[in-house]
Coordinates of N, CA and C in Angstrom, one line a residue:
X1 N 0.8 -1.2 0.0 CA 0.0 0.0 0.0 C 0.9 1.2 0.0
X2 N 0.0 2.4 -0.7 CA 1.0 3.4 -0.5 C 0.8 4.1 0.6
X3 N 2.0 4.4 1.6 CA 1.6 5.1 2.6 C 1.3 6.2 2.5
X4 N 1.4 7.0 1.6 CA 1.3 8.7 1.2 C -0.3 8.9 1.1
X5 N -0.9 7.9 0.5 CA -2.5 8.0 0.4 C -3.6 7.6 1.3
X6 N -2.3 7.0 2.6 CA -3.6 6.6 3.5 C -3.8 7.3 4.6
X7 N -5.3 7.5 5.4 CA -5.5 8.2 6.0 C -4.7 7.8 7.5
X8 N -4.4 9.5 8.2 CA -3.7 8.6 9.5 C -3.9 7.5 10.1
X9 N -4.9 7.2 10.5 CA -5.5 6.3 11.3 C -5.0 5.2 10.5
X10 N -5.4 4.6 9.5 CA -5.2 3.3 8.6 C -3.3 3.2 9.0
X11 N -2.7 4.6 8.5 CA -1.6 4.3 9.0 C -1.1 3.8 10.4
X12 N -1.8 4.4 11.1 CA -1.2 3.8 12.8 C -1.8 2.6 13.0
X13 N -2.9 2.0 12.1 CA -3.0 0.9 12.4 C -2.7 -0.4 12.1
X14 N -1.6 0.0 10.7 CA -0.4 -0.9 10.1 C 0.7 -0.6 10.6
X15 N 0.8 0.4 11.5 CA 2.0 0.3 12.5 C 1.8 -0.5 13.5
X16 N 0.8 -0.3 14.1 CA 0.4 -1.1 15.4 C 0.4 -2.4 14.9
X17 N 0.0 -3.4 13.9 CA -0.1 -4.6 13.5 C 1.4 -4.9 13.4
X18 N 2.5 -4.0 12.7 CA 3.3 -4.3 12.3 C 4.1 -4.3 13.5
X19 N 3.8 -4.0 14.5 CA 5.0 -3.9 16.0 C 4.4 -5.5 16.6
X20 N 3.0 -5.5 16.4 CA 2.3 -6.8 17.2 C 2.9 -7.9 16.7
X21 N 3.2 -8.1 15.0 CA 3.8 -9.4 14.6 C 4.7 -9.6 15.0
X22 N 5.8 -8.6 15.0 CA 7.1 -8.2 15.3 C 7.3 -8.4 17.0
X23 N 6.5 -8.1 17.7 CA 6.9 -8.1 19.5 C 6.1 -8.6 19.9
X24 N 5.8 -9.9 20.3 CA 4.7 -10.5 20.8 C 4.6 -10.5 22.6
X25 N 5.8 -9.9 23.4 CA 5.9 -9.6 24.4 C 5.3 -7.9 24.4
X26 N 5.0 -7.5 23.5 CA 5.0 -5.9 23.3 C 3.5 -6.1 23.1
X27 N 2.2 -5.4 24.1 CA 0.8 -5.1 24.0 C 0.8 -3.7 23.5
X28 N -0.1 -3.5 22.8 CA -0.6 -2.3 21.9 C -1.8 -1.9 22.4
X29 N -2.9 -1.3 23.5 CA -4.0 -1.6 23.3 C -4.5 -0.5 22.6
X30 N -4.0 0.2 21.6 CA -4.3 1.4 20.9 C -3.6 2.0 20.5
X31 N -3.8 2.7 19.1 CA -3.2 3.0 18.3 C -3.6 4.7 17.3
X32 N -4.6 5.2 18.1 CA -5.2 6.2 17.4 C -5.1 7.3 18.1
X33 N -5.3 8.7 17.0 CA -5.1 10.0 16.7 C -6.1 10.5 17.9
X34 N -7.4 10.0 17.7 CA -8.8 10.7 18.7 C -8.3 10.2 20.1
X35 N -8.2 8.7 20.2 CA -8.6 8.0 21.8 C -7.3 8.1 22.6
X36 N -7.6 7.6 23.3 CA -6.3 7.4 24.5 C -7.3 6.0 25.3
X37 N -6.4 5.3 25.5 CA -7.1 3.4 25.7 C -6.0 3.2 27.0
X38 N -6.8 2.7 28.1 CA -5.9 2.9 29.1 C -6.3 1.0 29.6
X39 N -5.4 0.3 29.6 CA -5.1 -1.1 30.5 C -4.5 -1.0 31.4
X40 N -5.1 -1.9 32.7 CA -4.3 -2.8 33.5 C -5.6 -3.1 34.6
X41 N -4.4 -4.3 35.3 CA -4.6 -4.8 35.7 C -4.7 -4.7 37.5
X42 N -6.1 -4.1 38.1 CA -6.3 -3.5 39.3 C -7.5 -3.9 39.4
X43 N -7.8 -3.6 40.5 CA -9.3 -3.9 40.9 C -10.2 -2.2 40.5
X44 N -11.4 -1.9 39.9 CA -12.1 -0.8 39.6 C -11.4 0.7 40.4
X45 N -11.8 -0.1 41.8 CA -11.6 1.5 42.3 C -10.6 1.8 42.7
X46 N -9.6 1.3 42.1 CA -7.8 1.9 41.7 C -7.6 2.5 40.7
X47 N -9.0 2.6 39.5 CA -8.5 3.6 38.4 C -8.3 4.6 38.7
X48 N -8.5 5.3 39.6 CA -8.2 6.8 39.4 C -6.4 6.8 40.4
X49 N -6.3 5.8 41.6 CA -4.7 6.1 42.1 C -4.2 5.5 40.4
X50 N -4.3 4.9 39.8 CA -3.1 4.2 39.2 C -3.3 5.4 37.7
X51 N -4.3 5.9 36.9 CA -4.5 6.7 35.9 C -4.1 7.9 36.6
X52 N -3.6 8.7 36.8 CA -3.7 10.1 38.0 C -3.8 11.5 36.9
X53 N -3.6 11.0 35.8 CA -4.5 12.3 34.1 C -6.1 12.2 34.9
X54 N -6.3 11.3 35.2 CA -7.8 11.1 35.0 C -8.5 12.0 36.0
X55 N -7.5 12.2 37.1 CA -8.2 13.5 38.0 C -8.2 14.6 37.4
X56 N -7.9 15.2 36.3 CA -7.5 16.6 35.9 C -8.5 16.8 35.4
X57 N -8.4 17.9 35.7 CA -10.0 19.1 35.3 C -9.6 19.0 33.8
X58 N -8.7 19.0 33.3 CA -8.2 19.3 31.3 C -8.8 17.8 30.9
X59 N -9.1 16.7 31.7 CA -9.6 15.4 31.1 C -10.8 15.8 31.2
X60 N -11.4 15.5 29.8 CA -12.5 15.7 29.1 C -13.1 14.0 28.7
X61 N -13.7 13.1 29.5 CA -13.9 11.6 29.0 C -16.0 11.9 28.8
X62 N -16.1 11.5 27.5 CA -16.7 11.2 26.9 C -17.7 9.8 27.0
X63 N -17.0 8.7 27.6 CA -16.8 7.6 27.4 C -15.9 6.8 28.2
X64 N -16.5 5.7 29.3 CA -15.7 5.1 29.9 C -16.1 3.5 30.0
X65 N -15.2 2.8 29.7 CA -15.7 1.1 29.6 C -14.8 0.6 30.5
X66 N -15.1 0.4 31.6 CA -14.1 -0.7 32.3 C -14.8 -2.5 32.8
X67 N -13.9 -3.2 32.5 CA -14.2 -4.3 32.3 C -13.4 -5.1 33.6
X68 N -14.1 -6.0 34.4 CA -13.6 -6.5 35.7 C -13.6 -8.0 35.3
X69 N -12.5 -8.8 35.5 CA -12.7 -10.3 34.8 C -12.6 -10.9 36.2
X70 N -13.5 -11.8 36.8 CA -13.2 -12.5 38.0 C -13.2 -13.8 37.3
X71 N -12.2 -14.8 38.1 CA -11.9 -16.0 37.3 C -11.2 -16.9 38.6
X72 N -11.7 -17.8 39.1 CA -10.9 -18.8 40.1 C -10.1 -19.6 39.7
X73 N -10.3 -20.0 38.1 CA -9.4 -21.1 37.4 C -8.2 -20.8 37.1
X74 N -8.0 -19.3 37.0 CA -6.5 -18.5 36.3 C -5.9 -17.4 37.0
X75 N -4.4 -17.6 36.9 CA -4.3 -16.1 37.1 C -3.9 -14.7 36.5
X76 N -4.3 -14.0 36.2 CA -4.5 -12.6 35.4 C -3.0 -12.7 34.7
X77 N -2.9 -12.6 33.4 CA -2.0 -12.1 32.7 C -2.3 -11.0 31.4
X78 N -1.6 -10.8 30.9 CA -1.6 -9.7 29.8 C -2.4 -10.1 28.6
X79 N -1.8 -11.4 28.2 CA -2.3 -12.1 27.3 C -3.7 -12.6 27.1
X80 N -4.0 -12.8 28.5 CA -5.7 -13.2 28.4 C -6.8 -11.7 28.6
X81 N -6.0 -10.4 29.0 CA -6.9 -9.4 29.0 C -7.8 -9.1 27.5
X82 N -8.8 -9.0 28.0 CA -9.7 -8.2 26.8 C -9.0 -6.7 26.2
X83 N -8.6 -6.8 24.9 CA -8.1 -5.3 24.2 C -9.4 -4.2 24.3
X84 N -10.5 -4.5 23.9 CA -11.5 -3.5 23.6 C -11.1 -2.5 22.6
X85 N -10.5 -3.1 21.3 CA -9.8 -2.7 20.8 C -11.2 -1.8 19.8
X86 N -12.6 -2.8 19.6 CA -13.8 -2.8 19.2 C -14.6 -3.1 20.0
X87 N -15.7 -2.5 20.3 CA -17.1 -2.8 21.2 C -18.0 -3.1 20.3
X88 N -18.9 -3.5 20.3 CA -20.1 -3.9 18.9 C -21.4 -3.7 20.2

């Protein structure tokens, strides 16, 4: 593809693909111009000690999805987190 004709986005997101094949120790959970995509691994009401942008009056969130996985069989790694890379 030519890169000259694609839009940013499309570009960062054959960058991001291109780092994922390339570093499989290396998580991406986002790759775009608009969002800011925030991971890890805490219990809910540690997002705001562990995110500390999130207290600022300049954050402007639109939109918040947090996802809690309870599991007795496993224990939490990177690999098995949900990206939310797409919601449907």
């Amino acid at each position: 593809a030519d890169m000259t004709k694609l839009s940013l986005e499309s570009k960062l997101f054959l960058v991001r693909r291109a780092i994922s094949l390339r570093a499989s120790e290396l998580f991406i959970c986002s790759f775009n111009s608009r969002t800011i995509t925030y991971k890890g691994q805490f219990k809910p009401d540690q997002l705001f000690e562990y995110y500390l942008d999130l207290r600022s009056e300049q954050c402007q969130a639109y939109l918040a999805v947090v996802h809690s996985r309870f599991s007795t069989n496993s224990f939490p790694s990177w690999n098995r987190a949900h990206p939310f890379r797409r919601i449907a």
